[in-house]
mmCIF file of C-alpha atoms in Angstrom:
data_model
loop_
_atom_site.group_PDB
_atom_site.id
_atom_site.type_symbol
_atom_site.label_atom_id
_atom_site.label_comp_id
_atom_site.label_asym_id
_atom_site.label_seq_id
_atom_site.Cartn_x
_atom_site.Cartn_y
_atom_site.Cartn_z
ATOM 1 C CA MET A 1 -30.148 -129.172 -56.738
ATOM 2 C CA GLU A 2 -28.979 -126.150 -54.925
ATOM 3 C CA GLN A 3 -27.821 -123.353 -57.810
ATOM 4 C CA ARG A 4 -26.125 -120.912 -55.579
ATOM 5 C CA PHE A 5 -23.661 -122.005 -52.594
ATOM 6 C CA THR A 6 -20.027 -121.779 -51.683
ATOM 7 C CA VAL A 7 -17.182 -123.088 -51.316
ATOM 8 C CA ALA A 8 -13.239 -123.259 -49.938
ATOM 9 C CA VAL A 9 -9.764 -124.140 -50.609
ATOM 10 C CA VAL A 10 -7.739 -124.295 -47.149
ATOM 11 C CA GLN A 11 -4.318 -123.221 -48.328
ATOM 12 C CA ALA A 12 -2.137 -124.105 -45.556
ATOM 13 C CA SER A 13 1.124 -126.121 -44.121
ATOM 14 C CA PRO A 14 0.278 -129.510 -42.082
ATOM 15 C CA VAL A 15 1.926 -131.231 -39.049
ATOM 16 C CA VAL A 16 4.916 -132.730 -41.275
ATOM 17 C CA PHE A 17 4.968 -136.175 -40.051
ATOM 18 C CA ASP A 18 1.864 -135.585 -36.596
ATOM 19 C CA ARG A 19 -0.817 -137.045 -37.940
ATOM 20 C CA GLU A 20 -2.419 -136.293 -34.810
ATOM 21 C CA ARG A 21 -1.578 -132.814 -34.614
ATOM 22 C CA THR A 22 -2.510 -132.547 -38.564
ATOM 23 C CA LEU A 23 -5.837 -133.688 -38.080
ATOM 24 C CA ASP A 24 -6.394 -131.263 -35.048
ATOM 25 C CA LYS A 25 -5.712 -128.762 -37.888
ATOM 26 C CA VAL A 26 -8.058 -129.981 -40.827
ATOM 27 C CA HIS A 27 -10.841 -129.736 -38.405
ATOM 28 C CA ALA A 28 -9.909 -126.381 -36.811
ATOM 29 C CA LEU A 29 -9.390 -124.636 -40.863
ATOM 30 C CA ALA A 30 -12.785 -127.160 -42.050
ATOM 31 C CA GLY A 31 -14.426 -124.832 -39.197
ATOM 32 C CA ASP A 32 -12.788 -121.845 -39.973
ATOM 33 C CA ALA A 33 -14.383 -122.366 -43.787
ATOM 34 C CA ALA A 34 -17.651 -123.760 -42.729
ATOM 35 C CA ARG A 35 -18.397 -120.544 -41.030
ATOM 36 C CA ARG A 36 -17.454 -118.388 -43.815
ATOM 37 C CA GLY A 37 -20.045 -120.403 -45.127
ATOM 38 C CA ALA A 38 -18.508 -123.235 -47.153
ATOM 39 C CA ARG A 39 -20.715 -126.787 -48.197
ATOM 40 C CA ILE A 40 -17.791 -128.065 -49.869
ATOM 41 C CA VAL A 41 -14.353 -127.961 -48.218
ATOM 42 C CA LEU A 42 -10.954 -128.686 -50.447
ATOM 43 C CA PHE A 43 -7.480 -129.564 -48.521
ATOM 44 C CA PRO A 44 -4.423 -130.156 -50.519
ATOM 45 C CA GLU A 45 -2.162 -133.353 -51.566
ATOM 46 C CA ALA A 46 -1.239 -135.026 -49.022
ATOM 47 C CA PHE A 47 -2.370 -132.683 -46.742
ATOM 48 C CA VAL A 48 -2.552 -135.837 -43.802
ATOM 49 C CA SER A 49 0.382 -135.616 -43.171
ATOM 50 C CA ALA A 50 3.522 -134.496 -45.304
ATOM 51 C CA TYR A 51 4.018 -133.778 -49.042
ATOM 52 C CA PRO A 52 7.563 -135.298 -48.482
ATOM 53 C CA ARG A 53 9.115 -131.993 -50.396
ATOM 54 C CA GLY A 54 13.401 -132.343 -50.933
ATOM 55 C CA LEU A 55 12.822 -135.768 -49.471
ATOM 56 C CA ASP A 56 14.973 -138.544 -51.656
ATOM 57 C CA PHE A 57 14.298 -141.608 -49.424
ATOM 58 C CA GLY A 58 18.270 -142.293 -49.589
ATOM 59 C CA ALA A 59 17.678 -143.407 -53.099
ATOM 60 C CA TYR A 60 20.276 -143.419 -55.558
ATOM 61 C CA VAL A 61 20.809 -145.435 -58.735
ATOM 62 C CA GLY A 62 21.706 -149.244 -57.995
ATOM 63 C CA GLY A 63 20.831 -148.396 -53.624
ATOM 64 C CA ARG A 64 19.633 -146.790 -51.055
ATOM 65 C CA THR A 65 20.742 -145.599 -47.900
ATOM 66 C CA ASP A 66 20.289 -147.019 -44.077
ATOM 67 C CA GLU A 67 19.537 -142.991 -43.446
ATOM 68 C CA GLY A 68 16.234 -143.094 -46.257
ATOM 69 C CA ARG A 69 15.096 -146.146 -45.041
ATOM 70 C CA GLU A 70 14.637 -144.527 -41.572
ATOM 71 C CA ASP A 71 12.958 -141.396 -43.910
ATOM 72 C CA PHE A 72 10.265 -143.778 -45.945
ATOM 73 C CA ARG A 73 9.447 -145.314 -41.943
ATOM 74 C CA ARG A 74 8.544 -142.467 -39.912
ATOM 75 C CA TYR A 75 6.385 -141.676 -43.854
ATOM 76 C CA TRP A 76 4.891 -144.539 -42.842
ATOM 77 C CA GLU A 77 4.359 -144.072 -39.517
ATOM 78 C CA SER A 78 2.268 -140.624 -40.088
ATOM 79 C CA SER A 79 0.143 -142.058 -43.006
ATOM 80 C CA VAL A 80 -3.344 -143.169 -42.936
ATOM 81 C CA ASP A 81 -5.532 -146.595 -42.991
ATOM 82 C CA VAL A 82 -8.273 -146.365 -45.257
ATOM 83 C CA PRO A 83 -11.078 -147.458 -43.282
ATOM 84 C CA GLY A 84 -9.257 -146.039 -39.343
ATOM 85 C CA PRO A 85 -9.225 -143.949 -36.625
ATOM 86 C CA ALA A 86 -7.494 -140.843 -38.478
ATOM 87 C CA VAL A 87 -10.889 -142.096 -41.206
ATOM 88 C CA ASP A 88 -13.046 -141.976 -38.429
ATOM 89 C CA ARG A 89 -11.736 -138.414 -37.609
ATOM 90 C CA LEU A 90 -12.160 -136.669 -40.506
ATOM 91 C CA ALA A 91 -15.891 -138.084 -41.048
ATOM 92 C CA ARG A 92 -16.274 -136.564 -37.460
ATOM 93 C CA THR A 93 -15.351 -133.093 -39.093
ATOM 94 C CA ALA A 94 -17.308 -133.563 -41.551
ATOM 95 C CA ARG A 95 -20.235 -134.029 -39.559
ATOM 96 C CA SER A 96 -19.594 -131.930 -36.906
ATOM 97 C CA HIS A 97 -19.388 -128.729 -39.410
ATOM 98 C CA ASP A 98 -22.126 -129.980 -42.332
ATOM 99 C CA ILE A 99 -20.006 -129.595 -44.989
ATOM 100 C CA TYR A 100 -18.868 -131.907 -48.037
ATOM 101 C CA LEU A 101 -15.102 -132.490 -46.854
ATOM 102 C CA VAL A 102 -12.645 -133.487 -49.749
ATOM 103 C CA VAL A 103 -9.149 -133.932 -48.418
ATOM 104 C CA GLY A 104 -5.576 -135.032 -49.284
ATOM 105 C CA VAL A 105 -3.570 -138.177 -47.349
ATOM 106 C CA VAL A 106 -0.737 -140.366 -47.808
ATOM 107 C CA GLU A 107 -2.876 -143.781 -47.190
ATOM 108 C CA ARG A 108 -0.980 -147.041 -46.548
ATOM 109 C CA ASP A 109 -1.996 -150.736 -47.126
ATOM 110 C CA GLY A 110 0.704 -152.712 -46.330
ATOM 111 C CA GLY A 111 3.516 -151.774 -46.713
ATOM 112 C CA THR A 112 2.912 -149.459 -49.482
ATOM 113 C CA LEU A 113 1.673 -145.568 -49.615
ATOM 114 C CA TYR A 114 -0.566 -144.642 -51.910
ATOM 115 C CA CYS A 115 -1.426 -140.629 -52.054
ATOM 116 C CA SER A 116 -4.855 -140.496 -52.054
ATOM 117 C CA VAL A 117 -8.279 -137.949 -51.684
ATOM 118 C CA LEU A 118 -11.023 -139.266 -49.420
ATOM 119 C CA PHE A 119 -14.478 -138.090 -49.572
ATOM 120 C CA PHE A 120 -16.903 -137.226 -46.315
ATOM 121 C CA ALA A 121 -20.560 -136.456 -46.587
ATOM 122 C CA PRO A 122 -22.348 -133.720 -44.406
ATOM 123 C CA ASP A 123 -24.258 -136.107 -42.610
ATOM 124 C CA GLY A 124 -20.023 -137.603 -41.733
ATOM 125 C CA ARG A 125 -20.788 -140.844 -44.170
ATOM 126 C CA TYR A 126 -16.629 -141.842 -45.360
ATOM 127 C CA LEU A 127 -17.559 -141.720 -49.472
ATOM 128 C CA GLY A 128 -14.419 -143.418 -51.091
ATOM 129 C CA LYS A 129 -11.834 -141.927 -52.548
ATOM 130 C CA HIS A 130 -9.477 -141.854 -55.063
ATOM 131 C CA ARG A 131 -6.166 -143.575 -55.117
ATOM 132 C CA LYS A 132 -3.269 -141.266 -57.630
ATOM 133 C CA VAL A 133 -2.736 -143.205 -60.813
ATOM 134 C CA MET A 134 0.363 -141.755 -61.567
ATOM 135 C CA PRO A 135 3.180 -140.148 -59.127
ATOM 136 C CA THR A 136 5.239 -138.023 -60.937
ATOM 137 C CA ALA A 137 9.140 -138.255 -61.179
ATOM 138 C CA SER A 138 10.709 -139.026 -57.644
ATOM 139 C CA GLU A 139 7.638 -139.472 -56.206
ATOM 140 C CA ARG A 140 7.803 -142.894 -57.202
ATOM 141 C CA LEU A 141 10.070 -143.687 -54.515
ATOM 142 C CA GLY A 142 7.434 -143.062 -51.644
ATOM 143 C CA TRP A 143 4.126 -143.835 -53.613
ATOM 144 C CA GLY A 144 2.931 -146.782 -55.277
ATOM 145 C CA PHE A 145 0.199 -146.748 -58.043
ATOM 146 C CA GLY A 146 -3.780 -146.380 -57.625
ATOM 147 C CA ASP A 147 -5.808 -148.393 -60.546
ATOM 148 C CA GLY A 148 -8.471 -147.989 -62.196
ATOM 149 C CA SER A 149 -11.351 -148.677 -59.704
ATOM 150 C CA THR A 150 -10.881 -145.328 -57.074
ATOM 151 C CA MET A 151 -12.169 -142.829 -59.907
ATOM 152 C CA PRO A 152 -15.167 -141.482 -58.366
ATOM 153 C CA VAL A 153 -17.697 -139.121 -59.506
ATOM 154 C CA TYR A 154 -20.224 -138.182 -56.647
ATOM 155 C CA ASP A 155 -23.453 -136.755 -56.546
ATOM 156 C CA THR A 156 -24.768 -134.311 -54.326
ATOM 157 C CA PRO A 157 -26.850 -131.530 -54.290
ATOM 158 C CA TYR A 158 -24.465 -129.288 -55.745
ATOM 159 C CA GLY A 159 -23.306 -130.993 -57.786
ATOM 160 C CA ARG A 160 -20.974 -134.245 -59.299
ATOM 161 C CA LEU A 161 -17.640 -134.396 -56.985
ATOM 162 C CA GLY A 162 -14.724 -135.611 -58.008
ATOM 163 C CA ALA A 163 -11.058 -135.227 -57.938
ATOM 164 C CA VAL A 164 -7.709 -135.773 -59.838
ATOM 165 C CA ILE A 165 -4.628 -134.701 -57.989
ATOM 166 C CA CYS A 166 -1.809 -132.816 -59.450
ATOM 167 C CA TRP A 167 -0.083 -134.061 -62.197
ATOM 168 C CA GLU A 168 -2.367 -136.538 -63.222
ATOM 169 C CA ASN A 169 -4.375 -133.195 -64.373
ATOM 170 C CA TYR A 170 -1.394 -133.561 -67.583
ATOM 171 C CA LEU A 171 -2.934 -137.131 -68.387
ATOM 172 C CA PRO A 172 -5.720 -135.808 -71.605
ATOM 173 C CA LEU A 173 -7.438 -138.975 -71.154
ATOM 174 C CA MET A 174 -8.166 -139.362 -67.707
ATOM 175 C CA ARG A 175 -9.837 -135.642 -67.625
ATOM 176 C CA ALA A 176 -12.020 -136.810 -70.472
ATOM 177 C CA ALA A 177 -12.770 -139.593 -68.311
ATOM 178 C CA MET A 178 -13.591 -137.400 -65.658
ATOM 179 C CA TYR A 179 -15.809 -135.465 -68.064
ATOM 180 C CA ALA A 180 -17.692 -138.640 -69.209
ATOM 181 C CA LYS A 181 -18.283 -138.497 -65.565
ATOM 182 C CA GLY A 182 -20.282 -135.026 -65.839
ATOM 183 C CA VAL A 183 -17.773 -133.276 -62.752
ATOM 184 C CA GLU A 184 -19.157 -130.005 -62.410
ATOM 185 C CA LEU A 185 -17.274 -129.876 -59.139
ATOM 186 C CA TYR A 186 -13.212 -130.638 -60.092
ATOM 187 C CA CYS A 187 -11.527 -130.599 -57.059
ATOM 188 C CA ALA A 188 -7.835 -130.648 -57.631
ATOM 189 C CA PRO A 189 -5.015 -130.951 -54.795
ATOM 190 C CA THR A 190 -1.585 -130.609 -55.853
ATOM 191 C CA ALA A 191 1.998 -129.916 -54.596
ATOM 192 C CA ASP A 192 2.275 -128.120 -58.020
ATOM 193 C CA GLN A 193 3.530 -124.116 -56.957
ATOM 194 C CA ARG A 194 4.283 -122.979 -60.691
ATOM 195 C CA ASP A 195 3.140 -120.892 -62.633
ATOM 196 C CA SER A 196 2.154 -123.387 -65.122
ATOM 197 C CA TRP A 197 0.014 -124.852 -63.032
ATOM 198 C CA ILE A 198 -2.568 -121.911 -62.586
ATOM 199 C CA ALA A 199 -2.975 -121.719 -66.336
ATOM 200 C CA SER A 200 -3.448 -124.769 -66.378
ATOM 201 C CA MET A 201 -6.113 -124.618 -64.235
ATOM 202 C CA ARG A 202 -7.706 -122.028 -65.863
ATOM 203 C CA HIS A 203 -7.623 -124.477 -69.439
ATOM 204 C CA VAL A 204 -8.634 -127.505 -67.917
ATOM 205 C CA ALA A 205 -12.208 -124.921 -66.448
ATOM 206 C CA VAL A 206 -12.668 -124.383 -70.119
ATOM 207 C CA GLU A 207 -12.050 -127.549 -71.414
ATOM 208 C CA GLY A 208 -14.309 -129.314 -69.234
ATOM 209 C CA ARG A 209 -16.969 -125.932 -68.529
ATOM 210 C CA CYS A 210 -16.793 -126.778 -64.743
ATOM 211 C CA PHE A 211 -15.761 -125.318 -61.981
ATOM 212 C CA VAL A 212 -11.809 -126.060 -60.472
ATOM 213 C CA LEU A 213 -10.567 -126.446 -57.023
ATOM 214 C CA SER A 214 -6.720 -125.723 -56.756
ATOM 215 C CA CYS A 215 -5.283 -126.360 -53.123
ATOM 216 C CA ASN A 216 -2.047 -126.183 -52.860
ATOM 217 C CA GLN A 217 0.133 -125.947 -49.569
ATOM 218 C CA PHE A 218 1.838 -123.400 -47.778
ATOM 219 C CA ASN A 219 5.180 -124.229 -46.232
ATOM 220 C CA ARG A 220 8.298 -122.650 -44.862
ATOM 221 C CA ARG A 221 10.896 -124.791 -43.417
ATOM 222 C CA ARG A 222 10.188 -124.101 -40.178
ATOM 223 C CA ASP A 223 6.800 -126.428 -41.249
ATOM 224 C CA PHE A 224 9.302 -129.741 -41.096
ATOM 225 C CA PRO A 225 11.591 -130.753 -38.767
ATOM 226 C CA THR A 226 14.812 -129.643 -37.458
ATOM 227 C CA ASN A 227 16.176 -133.375 -38.896
ATOM 228 C CA TYR A 228 14.564 -133.136 -42.408
ATOM 229 C CA ARG A 229 17.509 -133.196 -45.063
ATOM 230 C CA THR A 230 16.283 -131.446 -47.592
ATOM 231 C CA PRO A 231 18.440 -128.988 -50.451
ATOM 232 C CA PHE A 232 16.522 -126.223 -48.412
ATOM 233 C CA GLY A 233 18.771 -125.248 -46.082
ATOM 234 C CA ASP A 234 18.115 -124.463 -42.307
ATOM 235 C CA ASP A 235 16.249 -120.710 -42.154
ATOM 236 C CA PRO A 236 12.783 -121.137 -40.648
ATOM 237 C CA GLU A 237 11.801 -118.799 -42.311
ATOM 238 C CA THR A 238 12.444 -120.116 -46.391
ATOM 239 C CA VAL A 239 9.800 -120.782 -48.074
ATOM 240 C CA VAL A 240 9.478 -124.039 -49.342
ATOM 241 C CA CYS A 241 5.746 -123.940 -51.433
ATOM 242 C CA ARG A 242 4.616 -120.742 -52.166
ATOM 243 C CA GLY A 243 0.743 -122.069 -52.743
ATOM 244 C CA GLY A 244 -1.202 -120.550 -55.705
ATOM 245 C CA SER A 245 -4.402 -122.307 -54.432
ATOM 246 C CA CYS A 246 -7.398 -120.872 -56.681
ATOM 247 C CA ILE A 247 -11.141 -120.956 -57.432
ATOM 248 C CA VAL A 248 -11.733 -121.059 -61.208
ATOM 249 C CA ASP A 249 -15.545 -120.685 -63.425
ATOM 250 C CA PRO A 250 -16.263 -122.913 -66.069
ATOM 251 C CA PHE A 251 -15.246 -119.574 -68.554
ATOM 252 C CA GLY A 252 -11.669 -119.717 -67.255
ATOM 253 C CA ASN A 253 -12.493 -116.244 -65.005
ATOM 254 C CA PHE A 254 -10.707 -116.472 -61.216
ATOM 255 C CA LEU A 255 -13.675 -116.633 -58.365
ATOM 256 C CA ALA A 256 -10.436 -116.403 -56.122
ATOM 257 C CA GLY A 257 -6.924 -116.154 -56.131
ATOM 258 C CA PRO A 258 -4.268 -117.390 -56.859
ATOM 259 C CA ASP A 259 -2.900 -116.946 -53.724
ATOM 260 C CA THR A 260 1.021 -117.448 -53.514
ATOM 261 C CA ASP A 261 1.748 -114.699 -50.257
ATOM 262 C CA GLY A 262 0.480 -117.210 -47.624
ATOM 263 C CA GLU A 263 -1.803 -119.461 -45.082
ATOM 264 C CA ALA A 264 -4.701 -119.004 -46.620
ATOM 265 C CA ILE A 265 -8.672 -120.140 -47.162
ATOM 266 C CA LEU A 266 -10.209 -119.146 -50.279
ATOM 267 C CA VAL A 267 -13.988 -119.094 -50.526
ATOM 268 C CA ALA A 268 -15.820 -118.445 -53.704
ATOM 269 C CA GLU A 269 -19.833 -118.383 -54.726
ATOM 270 C CA ILE A 270 -20.912 -120.995 -57.167
ATOM 271 C CA ASP A 271 -23.135 -120.635 -59.818
ATOM 272 C CA ARG A 272 -24.181 -123.631 -61.616
ATOM 273 C CA ALA A 273 -25.690 -121.964 -64.024
ATOM 274 C CA GLN A 274 -22.753 -121.024 -65.684
ATOM 275 C CA ILE A 275 -21.879 -124.926 -66.659
ATOM 276 C CA VAL A 276 -24.884 -124.817 -68.813
ATOM 277 C CA ARG A 277 -24.078 -121.508 -70.210
ATOM 278 C CA GLY A 278 -20.356 -122.923 -71.460
ATOM 279 C CA LYS A 279 -21.801 -126.512 -72.508
ATOM 280 C CA TYR A 280 -24.207 -124.579 -75.134
ATOM 281 C CA ASP A 281 -20.831 -124.451 -77.557
ATOM 282 C CA LEU A 282 -18.052 -126.637 -75.484
ATOM 283 C CA ASP A 283 -19.300 -130.129 -74.063
ATOM 284 C CA VAL A 284 -16.251 -132.399 -75.374
ATOM 285 C CA VAL A 285 -17.667 -135.617 -74.248
ATOM 286 C CA GLY A 286 -20.977 -134.401 -76.392
ATOM 287 C CA HIS A 287 -21.839 -132.378 -79.069
ATOM 288 C CA TYR A 288 -17.732 -131.541 -79.499
ATOM 289 C CA ALA A 289 -16.571 -134.881 -79.622
ATOM 290 C CA ARG A 290 -16.195 -137.041 -83.108
ATOM 291 C CA PRO A 291 -16.121 -141.239 -81.166
ATOM 292 C CA ASP A 292 -16.581 -141.853 -84.764
ATOM 293 C CA ILE A 293 -13.096 -140.699 -85.219
ATOM 294 C CA PHE A 294 -11.334 -140.847 -81.020
ATOM 295 C CA GLN A 295 -12.693 -143.305 -78.195
ATOM 296 C CA LEU A 296 -11.586 -143.815 -75.569
ATOM 297 C CA HIS A 297 -11.933 -146.780 -73.284
ATOM 298 C CA VAL A 298 -11.426 -147.235 -69.461
ATOM 299 C CA ASP A 299 -10.560 -149.902 -67.483
ATOM 300 C CA GLU A 300 -12.113 -149.481 -64.084
ATOM 301 C CA ARG A 301 -11.486 -152.928 -63.138
ATOM 302 C CA PRO A 302 -9.222 -153.225 -59.243
ATOM 303 C CA LYS A 303 -6.238 -154.795 -60.634
ATOM 304 C CA ARG A 304 -5.507 -157.094 -57.761
ATOM 305 C CA PRO A 305 -1.525 -158.143 -57.725
ATOM 306 C CA VAL A 306 -3.521 -161.724 -55.754
ATOM 307 C CA THR A 307 -5.741 -163.228 -55.978
ATOM 308 C CA ILE A 308 -7.031 -166.824 -53.293
ATOM 309 C CA THR A 309 -9.669 -168.714 -54.460
ATOM 310 C CA GLU A 310 -10.631 -170.835 -51.442
ATOM 311 C CA ASP A 311 -14.076 -173.694 -51.433
ATOM 312 C CA ALA A 312 -16.676 -171.557 -49.299
ATOM 313 C CA VAL A 313 -18.151 -174.397 -47.741
ATOM 314 C CA GLU A 314 -14.711 -176.274 -46.521
ATOM 315 C CA GLY A 315 -12.381 -173.399 -45.919
ATOM 316 C CA ARG A 316 -9.171 -175.106 -48.569
ATOM 317 C CA ALA A 317 -7.210 -174.292 -51.624
ATOM 318 C CA ALA A 318 -10.038 -175.249 -54.064
ATOM 319 C CA PRO A 319 -7.740 -177.711 -56.682
ATOM 320 C CA GLU A 320 -6.565 -176.425 -59.986
ATOM 321 C CA GLY A 321 -8.763 -175.823 -62.877
ATOM 322 C CA SER A 322 -11.767 -176.120 -60.408
ATOM 323 C CA ALA A 323 -14.463 -173.549 -61.077
ATOM 324 C CA ARG A 324 -17.466 -173.872 -58.570
ATOM 325 C CA PRO A 325 -20.339 -171.552 -58.367
ATOM 326 C CA GLU A 326 -18.692 -170.451 -54.910
ATOM 327 C CA GLU A 327 -15.406 -169.501 -55.445
ATOM 328 C CA ARG A 328 -14.695 -166.112 -54.117
ATOM 329 C CA SER A 329 -11.998 -163.810 -54.218
ATOM 330 C CA ARG A 330 -10.482 -162.073 -51.738
ATOM 331 C CA ARG A 331 -8.333 -159.096 -50.557
ATOM 332 C CA SER A 332 -7.296 -157.198 -47.033
ATOM 333 C CA ASN A 333 -8.210 -154.350 -49.093
ATOM 334 C CA GLU A 334 -11.433 -154.370 -50.811
ATOM 335 C CA PRO A 335 -13.557 -151.461 -51.730
ATOM 336 C CA HIS A 336 -15.855 -149.335 -48.483
ATOM 337 C CA ALA A 337 -18.949 -150.503 -49.771
ATOM 338 C CA ASN A 338 -19.448 -147.072 -49.415
ATOM 339 C CA GLU A 339 -17.402 -146.593 -51.998
ATOM 340 C CA LEU A 340 -19.207 -148.723 -54.845
ATOM 341 C CA ALA A 341 -22.340 -146.854 -53.538
ATOM 342 C CA GLY A 342 -21.389 -143.821 -54.727
ATOM 343 C CA ARG A 343 -18.451 -145.183 -57.939
ATOM 344 C CA SER A 344 -20.069 -143.964 -60.903
#
């Protein structure tokens, strides 16, 4: 286990609604971070290919507009199939730069979009994903809900690596579940640019006695298409999202950031010994817990809307009420084998 190493968070803007050019940018920026010594590189929430800040997708109580439906179609077209060609390109980026790559994407599965984080190993293996379990407010117009089956924490040579997206971090029980999985490198890709978010990242680091890598986009109006209908006006220099990315140690100290000045790659050296030093007086799922009073039960089973049971021998639907050993459940988005291997 490496005791000291460098991590990086990339505060930048994607090429909004252009998946291929955004993947090019991920490759270039990840390379910059790797050349600065980073072994783990984090990109913001929904980086490939957009956090649709300001869009309402034409929704109002009781109706939707044709223009809003077209906005959603454009968003869907620029999203990512998992697995798929974009995942393959991200895997090549991780391999070519010899890094653990953690990147926020907009994942499409059928007609539904999900806010997801994908994990890749330095040898290019796709490790798996986390789907945001609770989109916030108007995000629910565009994104579906993840379930408990994609909340992984991965063993790496640098510590146990996981991700909690944006306001999922305000779900105390989800944080507790991640602490129970032993997360040490707690990635928090976000779209929240408020001062309160930065305070929350310090709290999470202290509460979990873990290193927190928080990563946000920095956007100006010029980073969005000219026909992007938002309340931000048309001045190309208007700051749409100011960033605020930071890296925090287990005692709540900033190792890098917060940065609100522009696009940046923030790097910091991690000293794993700080985790154990912090656990000495605070381990919220160990000696500081009171399981005689408080207990959390986490359901990580996939929640499938449709399960089709077939006769595996003849390929016909089994009679209602039958229960045969060869019966099986199928779903197009069954978890990838590498996800199952890496899941806690």
